[in-house]
Amino acid sequence: MPHAKVNPAANKFNEKDAEILSSTSIDKQDDRLKVFSRRFEEYPDASVVDVFKSGMRVSASRPCLGTRFDINSPFTWMSYQEVFTEALNIGAFLAAVLKLPPESFVGIYTKNRAEWVILELGCYLYCLTPVPLYDTLGPEATDHILMQTRISVILCETPQHVTNLLRLKNSAQLLHIIQLSGRIPKVNEIKQQAWGWQEALKAGRENPVEQRQQPNRKSLALLCYTSGTTSLPKGVQITHGNLIAESLAMTDLLITHGKQYVSTASCDDVYLSYLPLAHIFERIMHVLCFMHGMRIGFYRGDILTLVDDMKELKPTIFCTVPRLLNRIYDKTLAQANSNCLRAAIFRMALRRKTNEVNRRVIRKNSIWDSLVFSKIQSLWAPPSSRKGRPSAVPVVEGYGQTETTGGSTVTLPGNPQTGNVGMPLFNNVVQLQDVPEMGYYAKDGSGEVCIKGLNVTPGYFHMEAETAKIMDSDGWMHTGDIGQWSSDGFLKIIDRKKHIFKLSQGEYVAPEKIEQIYSTNVYVYQVFVHGDSLENFILAAVVPNPEAVMAWAKKRRKPENLKDLCNDLELKTEILQSMQATGKANDLKSFEQVRDIHLHHEPFSVENGLLTPTFKAMRNELRRLFGETFTKMYRDHR
């Protein structure tokens, strides 16, 4: 696969570009997809191995994977050639020593680290398929995956991971465990044979084997298990072609059509890997980095030390999710509002910088940068290390899901508009289909977001019935999201088809849309909206924002204890009225406004089983937790 080349001449984003690129017409999207497909068809046998070799041609002796062992040490790097050599050795270990036949599944159960990537590449070199497991999946989901895939070999990080696995009902099928750290169990301690990482590499090096037939575009690259919000996880089949098409499309759109703001991707770029590698988003970013010979540095495994890792690595590319951005935003606001003078300066600085961005003035040398924003800006690479790039950080937002190999739409670099998720990538076509029960019609520019293209999964592993639920007879993948085309041709996500319920008066309610609006309220940290088909109004369980609630309590000289404050009727009334004001400001209909709330002091989390590993609400579990409370609240309102 050739290294991507782009024209270094940079032209600013303008309205004409948007008009050309963001056409929502299916015919025009089809035309773009056909052009992209012709380029894609030139490489029928390409796989992720070819992508890595492409990067290795550019960066053979340059750094590839970096590890930081403690807060006082710099990153230690392996070169592209060193990574490839270790991948050959671990692949030979799997194929020759453990004698795994082609197309076998290999489990990976660890946080982001270099060995994760090396094992994955080793699998590809010998036609094996890695199955990533979330570190926080939980025993039931992990056992389900073991049963479905019949994994016999798995990479684990610590002795505790091994202990957790061996407690599972389906652990008997595990024959070999590769352990990365801690004491390796002896032969008489467990039924499985345990190997240290270096021991496995040595065994592979001493037992070289001819590489098998290489995977091609249609070969299965990953089984990516989605974190189910209402059921056991489903294994999304991702092919090598899916991964390559997604990476090429992101390169085309972000680089070719955002040159002024992104410039040519190169081996000088640095990426910080901290989002779980079991998620498709992070996997795509790694493939994209390898395509261009970039460096990937791994965080130390603790989100609390992420900022320190950023300061040391100085990434030029940083991916994140709304949850983390919301935390940064809330913390920044809390610091800014610590006194009146600081709050006034922050508001003025934010207003001035926002005006500059809206006028496409991208810089970080203003007085407001020096006074307010320099600490955040210092986390990224300095401008001098990014030739031809502007001296501020361009932000790009995308929309997609595991079933579309990550992004389906992406905002254009340099476009200051917010509130949309951009235009379709060139590897897929986006169509809106009628949802009459919710009042959305394609003729009005709104409907369910449906996707067809080279990035769409072949389906769920061994779950044909589940596949049929999302794939229609014409090949469209139904996302369950409600979208709307903006006047300039960008997609907005405005609602959710799934999880909707009907109230007694016949009105349909989409709770996730309402939760998203209420989550912007200063008092709300988390919220779960509930309705009943026998009732004509909705309720909510709210986890209050501790900082806002403590400030409220301090002004009223009340005990600053969150658990006790959750039983305070005055606080409940204050939060309910504030939420209703937020709902009104965001045009919620009267039946979409909560009538009453229950305050809950313990946050919803992955650990207590109320959030999925991707931080989505486990709605069935939340309904069970608050079921009796909601029943009593409805009874009290009769």
XYZ file of C-alpha atoms in Angstrom:
638
model
C 0.000 0.000 0.000
C 1.555 3.328 -1.036
C 2.225 6.048 1.488
C -0.532 8.669 1.161
C 0.585 11.814 -0.671
C -1.196 15.141 -0.527
C -0.633 18.486 -2.166
C 1.353 20.657 0.274
C -0.307 23.797 -1.086
C -2.835 24.685 1.593
C -6.139 26.394 0.860
C -8.398 27.638 3.601
C -11.750 26.002 4.141
C -14.494 28.019 2.461
C -18.186 27.801 1.706
C -17.533 26.550 -1.828
C -15.603 23.564 -0.440
C -18.512 22.771 1.836
C -20.984 23.031 -1.028
C -18.976 20.614 -3.163
C -18.117 18.138 -0.428
C -21.223 17.994 1.708
C -23.931 17.296 -0.847
C -26.541 15.067 0.761
C -27.855 13.733 -2.546
C -27.574 9.940 -2.651
C -26.501 10.109 -6.313
C -23.641 12.497 -5.519
C -22.606 10.451 -2.500
C -22.696 7.352 -4.722
C -20.446 9.098 -7.252
C -17.902 9.892 -4.538
C -18.087 6.310 -3.268
C -17.495 4.953 -6.801
C -14.380 7.102 -7.210
C -13.122 5.959 -3.805
C -13.959 2.319 -4.630
C -11.906 2.409 -7.833
C -8.875 3.473 -5.806
C -9.695 0.809 -3.213
C -10.049 -1.934 -5.860
C -6.457 -1.359 -6.982
C -5.371 -3.287 -3.857
C -7.566 -6.441 -3.727
C -5.102 -8.393 -1.571
C -4.205 -5.596 0.844
C -4.359 -6.198 4.588
C -3.316 -4.375 7.750
C 0.066 -6.113 7.333
C 0.530 -4.124 4.110
C -0.445 -0.949 5.947
C 2.240 -1.577 8.582
C 4.829 -2.363 5.898
C 3.898 0.922 4.218
C 4.738 2.798 7.406
C 7.880 0.706 7.863
C 9.144 1.748 4.426
C 8.916 5.360 5.577
C 10.080 4.851 9.177
C 12.046 1.562 9.344
C 14.539 2.701 11.985
C 12.383 5.485 13.393
C 10.304 5.136 16.584
C 7.056 3.198 16.354
C 5.749 2.222 19.817
C 6.654 4.078 23.016
C 6.243 3.044 26.659
C 6.644 5.147 29.789
C 7.293 3.098 32.914
C 7.010 5.749 35.633
C 6.433 9.454 36.162
C 10.154 10.269 36.278
C 11.154 8.490 33.076
C 10.838 9.465 29.412
C 9.195 7.259 26.804
C 11.223 4.231 25.673
C 10.775 3.493 21.978
C 10.793 0.447 19.699
C 11.438 1.090 16.009
C 9.145 -0.074 13.207
C 11.663 -2.787 12.300
C 11.905 -3.975 15.928
C 8.122 -4.147 16.242
C 7.866 -6.139 13.007
C 10.559 -8.589 14.152
C 8.814 -9.192 17.491
C 5.500 -9.645 15.659
C 7.099 -12.335 13.472
C 8.391 -14.097 16.593
C 5.138 -14.013 18.555
C 3.251 -15.076 15.430
C 5.617 -18.033 14.962
C 5.043 -18.945 18.616
C 1.285 -19.091 18.031
C 1.522 -20.940 14.717
C 4.489 -23.295 15.228
C 4.746 -23.821 18.989
C 1.058 -23.704 19.948
C 0.060 -25.004 16.494
C -2.961 -22.740 16.056
C -4.564 -23.389 12.654
C -5.331 -20.454 10.328
C -8.393 -18.355 11.218
C -8.187 -19.306 14.909
C -9.156 -16.669 17.473
C -6.608 -15.290 19.945
C -7.787 -13.346 23.000
C -6.233 -10.079 24.184
C -7.203 -9.074 27.724
C -5.067 -6.106 28.742
C -4.910 -2.341 28.782
C -3.213 -0.433 25.964
C 0.451 -1.340 25.685
C 3.041 -2.224 23.048
C 2.568 -5.991 23.463
C -1.121 -5.600 22.537
C -0.170 -4.181 19.136
C 2.707 -6.608 18.569
C 0.499 -9.637 19.255
C -2.192 -8.282 16.941
C 0.308 -7.801 14.100
C 1.712 -11.269 14.807
C -1.794 -12.698 14.423
C -2.211 -11.000 11.042
C 1.143 -12.315 9.794
C -0.085 -15.878 10.351
C -3.761 -15.522 9.383
C -5.099 -15.502 12.954
C -7.817 -13.214 14.313
C -7.417 -11.265 17.575
C -10.422 -10.853 19.860
C -9.978 -7.830 22.158
C -11.653 -7.978 25.565
C -12.489 -4.928 27.659
C -10.638 -4.699 30.925
C -13.993 -3.851 32.558
C -16.329 -6.141 30.598
C -17.389 -8.113 33.643
C -17.472 -11.891 34.174
C -20.779 -12.677 32.457
C -19.894 -10.889 29.216
C -16.342 -12.277 29.169
C -17.629 -15.814 29.706
C -20.092 -15.313 26.846
C -17.244 -14.268 24.520
C -15.119 -17.270 25.506
C -18.041 -19.569 24.802
C -18.850 -17.992 21.438
C -15.297 -17.819 20.054
C -13.804 -20.987 21.630
C -10.572 -19.092 22.331
C -7.751 -21.413 23.450
C -4.954 -18.831 23.771
C -5.182 -15.474 25.516
C -2.806 -12.626 26.390
C -3.295 -11.315 29.949
C -1.666 -8.409 31.732
C -1.448 -9.454 35.389
C -1.918 -12.482 37.683
C -5.263 -10.948 38.707
C -6.454 -11.075 35.094
C -5.522 -14.758 34.999
C -7.343 -15.436 38.268
C -10.464 -13.660 37.011
C -10.447 -15.669 33.779
C -10.006 -19.035 35.473
C -13.085 -18.433 37.626
C -15.294 -18.385 34.525
C -17.448 -21.327 33.506
C -15.931 -21.540 30.010
C -12.298 -21.176 31.119
C -11.685 -24.927 30.667
C -11.277 -24.372 26.912
C -8.283 -22.093 27.560
C -5.116 -24.106 26.970
C -2.429 -21.414 26.967
C -2.083 -18.093 28.792
C 0.574 -15.514 27.919
C 1.144 -13.285 30.948
C 2.825 -9.886 30.713
C 3.726 -9.136 34.332
C 3.885 -10.716 37.771
C 4.747 -14.265 38.776
C 3.950 -16.846 36.099
C 1.858 -19.765 37.476
C 3.668 -23.109 37.615
C 2.505 -26.232 35.775
C 0.938 -27.808 38.860
C -0.882 -24.611 39.909
C -3.294 -24.275 36.982
C -4.538 -26.600 34.251
C -3.458 -24.201 31.506
C 0.129 -23.750 30.364
C 1.309 -20.255 31.286
C 4.002 -18.399 29.360
C 5.835 -15.158 30.049
C 6.006 -12.678 27.166
C 9.773 -12.980 26.712
C 9.530 -16.759 26.998
C 6.932 -16.837 24.209
C 9.056 -14.559 21.985
C 12.104 -16.780 22.526
C 10.140 -19.934 21.671
C 8.870 -18.311 18.474
C 12.353 -17.138 17.517
C 13.700 -20.679 17.962
C 10.886 -22.226 15.922
C 10.662 -20.192 12.719
C 7.899 -21.166 10.356
C 7.125 -20.184 6.814
C 4.507 -17.472 6.807
C 1.130 -18.748 5.782
C -0.993 -17.270 3.058
C -1.441 -13.608 3.961
C -4.884 -12.239 4.813
C -6.648 -10.149 2.176
C -9.296 -7.448 2.250
C -12.106 -9.930 2.886
C -10.303 -11.706 5.735
C -11.605 -11.215 9.255
C -9.315 -8.796 11.097
C -11.107 -8.334 14.408
C -14.063 -9.461 16.432
C -14.990 -6.216 18.178
C -17.498 -6.893 20.929
C -19.915 -4.047 21.528
C -20.832 -3.305 25.110
C -24.523 -4.121 25.169
C -26.749 -1.752 27.154
C -29.595 -4.261 27.468
C -28.077 -7.668 26.618
C -24.859 -9.622 26.229
C -22.279 -8.094 23.870
C -22.381 -8.830 20.147
C -19.243 -9.645 18.165
C -18.983 -7.190 15.269
C -16.978 -8.724 12.421
C -14.424 -6.236 11.084
C -12.476 -7.165 7.942
C -9.073 -5.948 6.825
C -10.917 -4.153 4.020
C -13.124 -2.347 6.543
C -10.065 -1.065 8.437
C -8.195 0.031 5.313
C -11.229 1.727 3.737
C -11.890 3.679 6.936
C -8.269 4.790 7.297
C -8.001 5.845 3.651
C -11.284 7.760 3.823
C -10.218 9.642 6.955
C -6.922 10.494 5.271
C -8.727 11.753 2.164
C -11.204 13.957 4.000
C -9.175 15.270 6.919
C -5.903 15.788 5.088
C -6.800 16.384 1.446
C -9.711 18.699 2.311
C -8.293 20.244 5.472
C -4.755 20.997 4.368
C -4.625 24.463 5.877
C -5.480 23.054 9.284
C -4.056 19.533 9.304
C -1.299 19.426 6.643
C 0.382 16.246 5.439
C 0.422 13.370 7.916
C 3.988 12.167 8.349
C 6.406 10.188 10.463
C 6.942 13.380 12.498
C 3.468 13.031 13.990
C 2.923 11.586 17.470
C -0.226 9.925 18.805
C -1.129 9.217 22.456
C -2.927 5.890 22.890
C -5.206 5.799 25.942
C -8.728 5.069 24.670
C -9.280 1.289 24.998
C -7.770 -0.641 22.098
C -10.777 -2.942 22.274
C -12.798 -0.014 20.882
C -12.892 0.393 17.119
C -12.133 4.129 17.343
C -8.708 3.475 18.846
C -8.014 0.618 16.433
C -8.656 2.866 13.424
C -6.329 5.521 14.800
C -3.539 2.944 15.085
C -4.044 1.781 11.494
C -3.997 5.427 10.379
C -0.753 6.037 12.305
C 0.926 2.975 10.791
C -0.169 4.009 7.296
C 1.929 7.178 7.635
C 4.829 5.877 9.746
C 3.825 7.858 12.843
C 4.836 7.271 16.472
C 2.374 5.886 19.041
C 3.055 6.444 22.740
C 1.026 4.547 25.352
C -0.281 6.121 28.533
C 0.707 4.420 31.789
C -2.700 2.827 32.263
C -4.102 5.320 34.772
C -6.458 8.026 33.514
C -5.489 10.169 36.537
C -1.926 10.506 35.185
C -2.992 11.078 31.569
C -2.193 14.805 31.633
C 1.337 14.106 32.849
C 1.823 11.573 30.030
C 0.589 14.191 27.546
C 3.085 16.740 28.843
C 5.927 14.260 28.366
C 4.862 12.943 24.939
C 3.564 16.212 23.400
C 1.166 14.473 20.967
C 0.350 16.144 17.659
C -2.797 13.989 17.370
C -5.107 13.407 20.330
C -8.441 11.590 20.228
C -10.999 11.837 22.974
C -14.642 11.233 23.852
C -17.341 13.643 25.097
C -17.188 12.291 28.651
C -13.548 13.328 29.087
C -14.091 16.700 27.419
C -17.038 17.349 29.741
C -14.808 16.648 32.752
C -12.156 19.072 31.491
C -14.844 21.667 30.753
C -16.442 21.309 34.199
C -13.081 21.522 35.965
C -12.056 24.575 33.935
C -15.342 26.309 34.757
C -15.027 25.460 38.442
C -11.524 26.976 38.566
C -12.641 30.020 36.585
C -15.567 30.631 38.922
C -13.482 30.364 42.098
C -13.613 34.168 42.468
C -15.393 37.049 40.751
C -12.332 38.576 39.059
C -11.144 35.259 37.635
C -14.669 34.464 36.405
C -14.958 37.832 34.635
C -11.562 37.428 32.924
C -12.408 33.869 31.843
C -15.781 34.853 30.353
C -14.202 37.724 28.426
C -11.332 35.519 27.180
C -13.716 32.775 26.096
C -15.933 35.274 24.279
C -12.981 36.852 22.428
C -11.460 33.494 21.450
C -14.832 32.197 20.273
C -15.241 35.270 18.065
C -11.783 34.681 16.584
C -12.512 31.033 15.813
C -15.823 31.973 14.197
C -13.859 34.355 11.953
C -11.362 31.542 11.272
C -8.549 33.330 13.073
C -6.597 30.393 14.505
C -3.729 31.397 16.808
C -2.483 31.069 20.359
C -0.373 34.175 20.799
C -3.081 36.582 21.940
C -3.210 38.125 25.396
C -6.102 35.763 26.215
C -3.944 32.764 25.387
C -1.243 34.012 27.750
C -3.654 34.821 30.573
C -6.125 31.921 30.372
C -5.553 29.160 27.825
C -1.784 28.532 27.884
C -1.945 25.619 30.363
C -4.256 23.585 28.146
C -2.327 24.521 24.989
C 0.954 23.371 26.560
C -0.242 19.758 26.449
C 0.145 19.636 22.663
C 3.251 19.697 20.515
C 4.701 23.187 19.961
C 4.050 24.752 16.547
C 7.707 24.444 15.535
C 7.399 20.660 15.487
C 4.496 20.729 13.049
C 5.719 22.229 9.798
C 3.198 24.349 7.986
C 0.542 23.918 10.643
C -1.255 26.747 12.381
C -0.278 27.627 15.900
C -3.518 26.376 17.446
C -5.161 22.976 17.700
C -7.775 22.136 15.036
C -10.706 20.134 16.416
C -12.534 17.553 14.317
C -15.701 15.740 15.414
C -16.919 12.436 14.022
C -19.959 10.201 14.196
C -20.130 6.451 13.818
C -20.295 3.115 15.584
C -18.481 -0.191 15.767
C -20.667 -1.563 12.966
C -19.317 1.100 10.576
C -15.682 0.586 11.628
C -15.738 3.888 13.457
C -16.570 7.149 11.718
C -19.239 7.518 9.048
C -19.227 11.312 9.031
C -16.543 13.824 10.036
C -16.542 17.590 10.382
C -14.212 19.502 8.073
C -11.075 20.947 9.676
C -11.316 24.710 9.956
C -15.101 24.838 9.767
C -16.152 26.783 12.889
C -19.743 25.523 12.863
C -20.771 23.377 15.825
C -23.819 21.244 16.537
C -23.262 18.894 13.593
C -21.182 15.765 12.968
C -19.975 16.767 9.523
C -20.271 15.182 6.113
C -20.170 11.529 5.015
C -16.742 10.009 4.542
C -16.014 8.954 0.971
C -16.138 5.242 1.808
C -19.855 5.264 2.624
C -23.237 6.722 1.754
C -25.588 8.128 4.401
C -29.351 8.087 3.888
C -32.187 9.244 6.148
C -35.250 6.977 6.229
C -38.756 7.732 7.497
C -39.671 7.080 11.145
C -43.394 7.909 11.025
C -44.136 6.951 14.638
C -41.782 9.736 15.756
C -42.811 12.256 13.095
C -39.572 12.166 11.104
C -39.729 12.034 7.288
C -36.903 11.990 4.752
C -38.749 14.490 2.536
C -38.323 17.012 5.356
C -34.613 16.272 5.690
C -34.860 14.109 8.814
C -35.126 10.418 9.642
C -33.205 7.376 10.814
C -29.527 7.454 9.834
C -28.799 4.487 7.541
C -25.360 3.695 6.113
C -24.035 1.645 3.219
C -20.400 1.345 2.164
C -16.966 -0.227 2.367
C -16.712 0.419 6.108
C -19.908 -1.458 7.077
C -19.522 -4.753 8.945
C -20.471 -8.056 7.268
C -22.548 -8.708 10.400
C -22.472 -10.060 13.942
C -20.510 -13.239 14.638
C -22.829 -16.273 14.896
C -25.841 -13.972 15.432
C -27.726 -13.933 12.138
C -30.992 -12.830 13.752
C -29.290 -9.817 15.355
C -27.622 -8.963 12.043
C -31.015 -9.018 10.313
C -32.281 -6.426 12.812
C -29.793 -3.812 11.620
C -29.315 -4.770 7.935
C -32.224 -4.364 5.520
C -32.683 -6.219 2.230
C -31.119 -3.339 0.271
C -27.904 -3.445 2.284
C -28.543 -0.385 4.464
C -27.264 -0.587 8.029
C -29.793 1.004 10.410
C -28.115 2.911 13.244
C -31.135 3.657 15.419
C -30.094 7.330 15.494
C -32.300 10.108 14.155
C -30.492 12.588 11.936
C -31.246 15.820 10.147
C -29.456 17.493 7.247
C -28.554 21.106 7.981
C -29.115 23.784 5.339
C -25.461 23.578 4.270
C -25.465 19.797 4.002
C -23.991 18.622 7.287
C -25.527 15.899 9.434
C -26.977 16.612 12.864
C -27.920 13.857 15.313
C -31.136 15.050 16.920
C -32.792 12.008 18.483
C -32.624 8.298 19.136
C -34.992 5.684 17.766
C -33.997 2.985 20.220
C -35.195 3.115 23.819
C -38.190 5.264 22.862
C -41.384 4.664 24.813
C -44.974 5.816 24.524
C -46.859 7.675 27.258
C -50.511 7.038 28.059
C -51.655 9.984 25.890
C -49.887 8.445 22.852
C -46.821 10.704 22.767
C -43.458 9.065 21.991
C -40.516 9.977 24.222
C -36.810 9.554 23.361
C -35.158 9.559 26.816
C -31.561 9.831 25.596
C -32.272 13.125 23.834
C -33.805 14.509 27.035
C -30.921 13.200 29.156
C -28.433 14.895 26.863
C -30.189 18.241 27.323
C -30.528 17.937 31.098
C -26.859 16.909 31.360
C -25.889 20.462 30.373
C -27.490 21.773 33.571
C -25.009 22.974 36.189
C -26.619 20.841 38.929
C -26.686 17.597 36.934
C -23.771 15.166 36.854
C -25.768 12.181 35.523
C -29.444 11.646 34.748
C -31.679 8.697 33.842
C -35.109 9.486 32.357
C -37.947 6.994 32.884
C -41.497 6.703 31.592
C -44.451 4.326 31.842
C -47.040 3.606 29.148
C -49.769 3.853 31.818
C -48.694 7.347 32.907
C -48.808 10.707 31.109
C -45.546 12.212 32.401
C -41.909 11.239 32.904
C -39.582 11.036 35.897
C -35.814 11.069 36.351
C -33.120 9.821 38.693
C -30.425 12.485 39.022
C -26.889 12.242 40.360
C -26.144 15.849 41.377
C -22.936 17.647 40.421
C -21.078 17.669 43.775
C -19.311 21.005 43.197
C -22.526 22.861 42.319
C -24.473 21.258 45.162
C -21.771 21.978 47.748
C -21.660 25.617 46.656
C -25.472 25.763 47.015
C -25.293 24.195 50.496
C -22.501 26.497 51.642
C -24.507 29.611 50.768
C -27.416 28.274 52.836
C -25.211 27.022 55.673
C -26.390 23.453 55.218
C -24.249 20.354 55.948
C -21.914 19.757 53.000
C -22.596 16.020 52.759
C -23.859 14.821 49.376
C -25.710 11.768 50.689
C -27.633 13.868 53.224
C -28.266 16.670 50.726
C -29.913 14.201 48.333
C -32.733 13.965 50.900
C -33.105 17.762 51.150
C -36.476 18.828 49.674
C -35.295 22.414 49.125
C -32.372 21.178 47.032
C -34.614 18.793 45.106
C -36.973 21.649 44.236
C -34.060 23.873 43.205
C -32.616 21.201 40.878
C -36.008 20.252 39.393
C -36.875 23.866 38.573
C -33.406 24.469 37.137
C -33.688 21.347 34.954
C -37.108 22.408 33.695
C -35.681 25.827 32.799
C -32.880 24.090 30.867
C -35.456 21.940 29.086
C -37.521 24.972 28.142
C -34.451 26.808 26.837
C -33.741 23.780 24.624
C -37.312 23.558 23.274
C -38.400 20.408 25.077
C -42.123 19.815 24.694
C -44.208 19.790 27.856
C -44.495 15.979 27.874
C -40.683 15.745 27.510
C -40.125 17.689 30.732
C -39.674 15.656 33.914
C -42.466 16.121 36.443
C -40.431 14.903 39.409
C -36.908 13.728 40.218
C -35.157 11.409 42.642
C -31.698 12.485 43.835
C -29.128 9.687 44.033
C -25.731 10.288 45.652
C -23.730 7.443 44.056
C -22.579 8.040 40.440
C -23.433 5.525 37.729
C -20.212 3.704 36.834
C -18.789 0.695 35.031
C -17.759 -0.768 38.387
C -21.290 -0.750 39.846
C -22.780 -2.156 36.649
C -24.768 0.941 35.669
C -22.579 1.983 32.713
C -21.115 -0.033 29.867
C -17.325 0.062 29.336
C -18.006 2.819 26.765
C -19.932 4.793 29.425
C -23.413 4.252 28.008
C -26.285 3.819 30.444
C -27.232 0.232 31.274
C -30.899 1.087 31.017
C -32.286 -2.246 32.214
C -30.050 -2.165 35.303
C -31.021 1.440 36.047
C -34.698 0.551 35.695
C -34.209 -2.291 38.168
C -32.319 -0.058 40.612
C -34.890 2.751 40.611
C -37.996 0.680 39.807
C -39.590 0.797 43.264
C -38.670 4.469 43.682
C -40.330 5.407 40.380
C -43.437 3.346 41.236
C -43.780 5.230 44.530
C -43.236 8.597 42.808
C -46.024 7.861 40.304
C -48.277 6.779 43.157
C -47.570 10.017 45.063
C -48.657 12.100 42.046
C -52.080 10.458 41.672
